[in-house]
Coordinates of C-alpha atoms in Angstrom, one line a residue:
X238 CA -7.9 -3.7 25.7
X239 CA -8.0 -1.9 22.4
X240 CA -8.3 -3.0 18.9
X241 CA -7.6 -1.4 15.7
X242 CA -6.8 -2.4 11.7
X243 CA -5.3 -0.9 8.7
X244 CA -5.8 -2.0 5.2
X245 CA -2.7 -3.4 2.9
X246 CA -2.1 -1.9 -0.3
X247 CA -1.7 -3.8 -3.6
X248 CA 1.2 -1.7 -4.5
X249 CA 0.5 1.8 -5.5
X250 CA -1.8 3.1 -8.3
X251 CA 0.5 5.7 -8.6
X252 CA 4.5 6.5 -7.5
X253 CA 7.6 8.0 -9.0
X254 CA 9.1 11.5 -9.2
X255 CA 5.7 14.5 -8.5
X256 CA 6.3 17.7 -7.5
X257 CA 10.1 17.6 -6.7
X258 CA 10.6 14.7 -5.4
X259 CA 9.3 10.7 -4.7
X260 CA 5.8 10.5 -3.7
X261 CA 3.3 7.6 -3.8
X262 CA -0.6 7.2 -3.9
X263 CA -1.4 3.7 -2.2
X264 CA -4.2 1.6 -3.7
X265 CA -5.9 0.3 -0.4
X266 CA -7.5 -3.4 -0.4
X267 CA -9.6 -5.1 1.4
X268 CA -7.1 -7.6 3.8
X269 CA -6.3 -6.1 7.1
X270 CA -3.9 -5.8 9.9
X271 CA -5.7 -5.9 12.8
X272 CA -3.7 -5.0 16.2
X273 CA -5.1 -5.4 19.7
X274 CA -3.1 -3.6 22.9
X275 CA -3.7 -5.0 26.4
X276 CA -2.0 -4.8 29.5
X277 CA 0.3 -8.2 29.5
X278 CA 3.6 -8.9 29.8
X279 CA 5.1 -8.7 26.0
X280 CA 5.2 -12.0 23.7
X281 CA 8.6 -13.4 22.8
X282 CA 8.0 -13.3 19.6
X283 CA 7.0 -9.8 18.3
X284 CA 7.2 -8.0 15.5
X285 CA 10.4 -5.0 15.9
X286 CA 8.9 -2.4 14.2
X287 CA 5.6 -2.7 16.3
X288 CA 7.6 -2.4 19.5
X289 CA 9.2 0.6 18.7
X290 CA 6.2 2.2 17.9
X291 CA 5.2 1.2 21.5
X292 CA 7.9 2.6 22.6
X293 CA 7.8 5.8 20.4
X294 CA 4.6 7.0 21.9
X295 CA 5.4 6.7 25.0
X296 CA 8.1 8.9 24.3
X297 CA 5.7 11.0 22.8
X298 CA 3.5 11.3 25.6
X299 CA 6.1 11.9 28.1
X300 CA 5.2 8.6 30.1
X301 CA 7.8 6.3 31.9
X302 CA 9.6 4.1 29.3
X303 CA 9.4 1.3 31.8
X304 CA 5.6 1.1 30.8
X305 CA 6.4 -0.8 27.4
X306 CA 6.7 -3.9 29.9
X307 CA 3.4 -3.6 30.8
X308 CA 1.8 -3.6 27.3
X309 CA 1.2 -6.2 25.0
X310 CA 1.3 -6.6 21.5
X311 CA -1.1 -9.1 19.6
X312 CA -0.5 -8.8 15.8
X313 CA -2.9 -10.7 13.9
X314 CA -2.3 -10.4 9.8
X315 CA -1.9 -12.7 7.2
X316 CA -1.1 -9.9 4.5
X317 CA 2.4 -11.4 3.0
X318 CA 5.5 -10.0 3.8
X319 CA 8.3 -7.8 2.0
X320 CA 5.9 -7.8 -1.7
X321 CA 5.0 -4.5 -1.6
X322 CA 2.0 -4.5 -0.5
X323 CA 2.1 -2.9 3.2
X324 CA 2.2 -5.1 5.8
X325 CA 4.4 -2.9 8.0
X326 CA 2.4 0.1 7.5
X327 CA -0.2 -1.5 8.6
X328 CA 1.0 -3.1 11.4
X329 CA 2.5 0.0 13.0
X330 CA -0.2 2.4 12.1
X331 CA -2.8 -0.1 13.5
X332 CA -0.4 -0.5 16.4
X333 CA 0.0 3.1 17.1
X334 CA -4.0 3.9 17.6
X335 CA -4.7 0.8 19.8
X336 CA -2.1 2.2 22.0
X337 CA -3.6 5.5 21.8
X338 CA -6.7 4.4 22.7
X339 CA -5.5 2.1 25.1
X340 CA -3.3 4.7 27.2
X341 CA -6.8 7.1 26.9
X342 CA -5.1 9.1 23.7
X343 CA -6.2 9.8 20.5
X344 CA -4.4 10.6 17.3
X345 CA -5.0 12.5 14.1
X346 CA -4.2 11.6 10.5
X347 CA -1.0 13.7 10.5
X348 CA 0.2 13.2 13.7
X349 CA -0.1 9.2 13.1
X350 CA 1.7 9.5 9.2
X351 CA 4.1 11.6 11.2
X352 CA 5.0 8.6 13.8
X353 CA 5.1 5.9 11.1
X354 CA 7.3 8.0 8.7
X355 CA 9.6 8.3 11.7
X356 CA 10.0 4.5 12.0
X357 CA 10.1 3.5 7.7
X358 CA 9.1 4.8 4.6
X359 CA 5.3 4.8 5.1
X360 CA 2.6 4.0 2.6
X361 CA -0.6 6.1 2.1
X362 CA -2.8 3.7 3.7
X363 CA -2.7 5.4 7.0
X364 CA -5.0 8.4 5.7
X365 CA -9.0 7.8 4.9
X366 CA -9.1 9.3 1.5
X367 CA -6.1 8.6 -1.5
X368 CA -3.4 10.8 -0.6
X369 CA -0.4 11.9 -2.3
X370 CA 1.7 11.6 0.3
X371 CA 6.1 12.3 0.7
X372 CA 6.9 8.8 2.3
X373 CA 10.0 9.6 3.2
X374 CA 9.3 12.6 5.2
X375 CA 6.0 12.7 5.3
X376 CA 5.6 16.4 4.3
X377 CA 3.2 16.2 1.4
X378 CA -0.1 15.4 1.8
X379 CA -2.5 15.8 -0.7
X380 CA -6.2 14.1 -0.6
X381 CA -8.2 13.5 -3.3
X382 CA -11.9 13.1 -3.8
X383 CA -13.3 9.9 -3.2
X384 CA -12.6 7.2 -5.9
X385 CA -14.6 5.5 -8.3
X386 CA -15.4 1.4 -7.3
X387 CA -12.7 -1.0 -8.3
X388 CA -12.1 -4.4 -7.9
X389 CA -8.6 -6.0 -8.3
X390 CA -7.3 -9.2 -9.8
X391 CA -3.9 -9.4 -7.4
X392 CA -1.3 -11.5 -8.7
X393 CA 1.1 -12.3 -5.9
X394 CA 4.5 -13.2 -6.8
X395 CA 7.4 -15.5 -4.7
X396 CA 9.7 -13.0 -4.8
X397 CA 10.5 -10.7 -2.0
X398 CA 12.1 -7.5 -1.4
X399 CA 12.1 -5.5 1.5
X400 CA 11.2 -1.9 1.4
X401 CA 15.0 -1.0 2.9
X402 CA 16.3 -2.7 0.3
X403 CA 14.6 -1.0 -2.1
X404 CA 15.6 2.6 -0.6
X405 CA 19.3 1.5 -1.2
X406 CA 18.9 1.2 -4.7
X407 CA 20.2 3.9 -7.3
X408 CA 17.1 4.5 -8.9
X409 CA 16.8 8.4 -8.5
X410 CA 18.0 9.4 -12.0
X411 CA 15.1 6.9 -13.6
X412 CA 12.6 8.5 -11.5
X413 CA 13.6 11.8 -12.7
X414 CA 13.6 10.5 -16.3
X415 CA 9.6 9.7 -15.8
X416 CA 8.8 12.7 -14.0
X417 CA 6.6 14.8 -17.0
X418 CA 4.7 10.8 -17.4
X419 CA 4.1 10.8 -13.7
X420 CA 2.6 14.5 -13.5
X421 CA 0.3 12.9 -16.0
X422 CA -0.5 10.0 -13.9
X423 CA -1.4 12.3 -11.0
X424 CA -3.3 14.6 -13.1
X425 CA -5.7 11.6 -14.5
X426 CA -5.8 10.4 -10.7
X427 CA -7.0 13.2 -9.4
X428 CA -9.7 13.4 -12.2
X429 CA -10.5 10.1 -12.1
X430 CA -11.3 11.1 -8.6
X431 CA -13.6 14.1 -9.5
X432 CA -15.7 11.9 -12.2
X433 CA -15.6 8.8 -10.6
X434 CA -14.2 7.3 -13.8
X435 CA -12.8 3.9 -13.1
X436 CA -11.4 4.1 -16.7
X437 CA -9.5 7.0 -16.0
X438 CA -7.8 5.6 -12.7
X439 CA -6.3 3.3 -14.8
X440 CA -4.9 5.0 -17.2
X441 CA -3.2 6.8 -14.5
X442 CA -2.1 3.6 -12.6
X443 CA -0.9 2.0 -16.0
X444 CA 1.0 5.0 -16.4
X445 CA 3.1 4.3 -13.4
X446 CA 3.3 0.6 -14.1
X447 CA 4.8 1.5 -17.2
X448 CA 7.1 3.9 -15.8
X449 CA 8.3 1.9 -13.1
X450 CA 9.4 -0.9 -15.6
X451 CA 12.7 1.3 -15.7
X452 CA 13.1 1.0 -12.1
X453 CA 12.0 -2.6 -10.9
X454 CA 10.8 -4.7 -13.9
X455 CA 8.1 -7.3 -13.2
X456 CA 8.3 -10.8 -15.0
X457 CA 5.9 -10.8 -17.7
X458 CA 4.5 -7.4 -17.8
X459 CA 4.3 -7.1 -21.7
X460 CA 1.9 -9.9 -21.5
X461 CA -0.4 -8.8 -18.3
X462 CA -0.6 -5.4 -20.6
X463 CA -1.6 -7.1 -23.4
X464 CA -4.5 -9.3 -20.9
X465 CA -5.4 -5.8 -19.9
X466 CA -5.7 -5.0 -23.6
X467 CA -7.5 -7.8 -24.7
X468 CA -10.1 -8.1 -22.1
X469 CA -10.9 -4.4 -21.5
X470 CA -9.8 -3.9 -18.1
X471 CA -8.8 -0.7 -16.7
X472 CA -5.0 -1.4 -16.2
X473 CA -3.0 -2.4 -14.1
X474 CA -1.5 -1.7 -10.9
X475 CA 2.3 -2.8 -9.5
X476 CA 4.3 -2.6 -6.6
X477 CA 6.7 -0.1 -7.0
X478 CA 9.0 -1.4 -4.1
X479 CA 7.6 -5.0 -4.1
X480 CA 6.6 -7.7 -6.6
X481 CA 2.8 -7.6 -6.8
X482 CA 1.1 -6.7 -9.4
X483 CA -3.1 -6.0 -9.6
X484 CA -5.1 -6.1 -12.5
X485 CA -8.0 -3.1 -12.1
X486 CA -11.2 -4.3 -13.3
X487 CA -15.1 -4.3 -12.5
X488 CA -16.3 -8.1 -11.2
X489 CA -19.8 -6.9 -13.4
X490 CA -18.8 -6.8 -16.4
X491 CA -15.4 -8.8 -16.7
X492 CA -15.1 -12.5 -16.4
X493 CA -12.6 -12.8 -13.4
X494 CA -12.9 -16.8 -14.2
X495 CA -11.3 -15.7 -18.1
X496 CA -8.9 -13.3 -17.3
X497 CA -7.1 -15.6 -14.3
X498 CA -7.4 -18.0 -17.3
X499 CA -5.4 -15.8 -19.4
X500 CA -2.6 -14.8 -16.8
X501 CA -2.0 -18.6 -16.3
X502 CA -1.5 -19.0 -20.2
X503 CA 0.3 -15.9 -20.6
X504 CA 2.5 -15.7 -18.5
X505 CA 5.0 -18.2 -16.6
X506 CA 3.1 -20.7 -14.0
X507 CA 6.3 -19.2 -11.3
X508 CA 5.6 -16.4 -11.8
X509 CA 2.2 -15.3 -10.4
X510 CA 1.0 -19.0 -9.0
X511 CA -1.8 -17.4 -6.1
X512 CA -4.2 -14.9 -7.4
X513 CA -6.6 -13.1 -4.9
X514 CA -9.5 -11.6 -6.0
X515 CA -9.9 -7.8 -3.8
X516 CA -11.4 -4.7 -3.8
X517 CA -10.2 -1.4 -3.4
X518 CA -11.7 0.5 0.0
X519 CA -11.1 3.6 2.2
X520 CA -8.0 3.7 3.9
X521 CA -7.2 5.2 7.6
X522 CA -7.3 2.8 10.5
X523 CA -10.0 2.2 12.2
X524 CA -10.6 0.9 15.8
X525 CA -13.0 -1.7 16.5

């Protein structure tokens, strides 16, 4: 048996249009897919994407395709669902190194984005340090330094959208449009990184928010910018291909109690009715 989790992401501090073309830089959280491998026959109710990255190791390794009977899958998560805050990503990645571990493999950082780019558009969670990172083709990676402490205010929203959707839409012109903001945003993330300036990760997260308002608007975002105004946060954070939406802040010196008071009265009670109160952490998966 082998065990192993991957963080979600509460959307990305950063994505749009960055050195020719659509790139992301996840914001990893503290709520976890955690995957454990065993030899079992399969449950009848699994998750497709997880199979098939079963399925695409083995390939990989050059072993008998008739083995994937043999293994099972136990998924155990509770991050929600098509919000933008990967849950696939984390399911596969975590999937892929409990198989490796469980078949006596191991896999690196790139070899593992490789795999999960091969299935879906992957999010940068599945790499230790914040990474620029091509999820389409999974040909840029960029790390940066370790980040300054956050904690996040996550407003989760109803609505739904799944990632393939998303991919369908025409949005390539807009991102284009926000490219020069966007090189901005990945400038001040990347020194945010080097001073460890909580402040300045915000600014370059806000940014992106901002920017992606022309792609997939979030209910209400002229009055979470105004919260983030009013109380002194460090901005906020959205789902570029989802519906969450994070509030960056410091749990030391904000009142969490006044600003969840605020989005309530702000904004519409459908919109953002369950707030979850995270922190950003290391990404990578890790086996247990």
């Amino acid at each position: 048996m082998a065990l192993a989790t991957c963080p979600a992401s509460c959307g990305e501090i950063i994505q749009g249009w960055i050195l020719g073309g659509e790139k992301l830089v996840s914001c990893p959280v503290n709520w976890y897919s955690a995957v454990e491998i065993s030899s079992g026959t399969p449950l009848p109710q699994e998750r497709p994407l997880v199979r098939a990255m079963v399925d695409q190791l083995l390939a990989f390794w050059h072993l008998p395709p008739a083995l994937s009977r043999e293994i099972r899958i136990d998924c155990h998560s509770t991050i929600p669902v098509a919000k933008g805050m990967a849950s696939s990503t984390a399911d596969i990645a975590a999937t892929a190194v409990a198989t490796a571990r469980h078949l006596g493999h191991a896999l690196d950082e790139a070899t593992l984005a490789t795999l999960c780019v091969a299935l879906e558009p992957t999010d940068s969670t599945v790499f230790r340090a914040l990474t620029l990172f091509d999820h389409h083709a999974g040909t840029t990676r960029i790390a940066c330094e370790a980040p300054p402490a956050v904690d996040i205010l996550l407003l989760e929203s109803p609505l739904t959208l799944r990632t393939a959707d998303y991919h369908r839409m025409a949005r390539e012109r807009a991102l284009q449009d926000n490219a020069s903001t966007l090189d901005r945003a990945w400038q001040k993330l990347q020194l945010a990184c080097q001073q460890k300036s909580a402040a300045l990760l915000g600014e370059a997260a806000t940014l992106s928010a901002i920017a992606s308002q022309t792609v997939l608007p979030k209910p209400g975002f002229t009055a979470l910018l105004d919260i983030v105004m009013r109380c002194d946060l460090y901005g906020i954070t959205v789902a570029h291909s989802g519906s969450v939406v994070g509030l960056l802040l410091d749990t030391r010196r904000h009142d969490v109690e006044q600003i969840s008071g605020w989005v309530k009265e702000k904004t519409e009670a459908e919109q953002w009715p369950v707030q979850h109160l995270l922190r950003m952490v290391e990404g990578g998966v890790t086996e247990r």
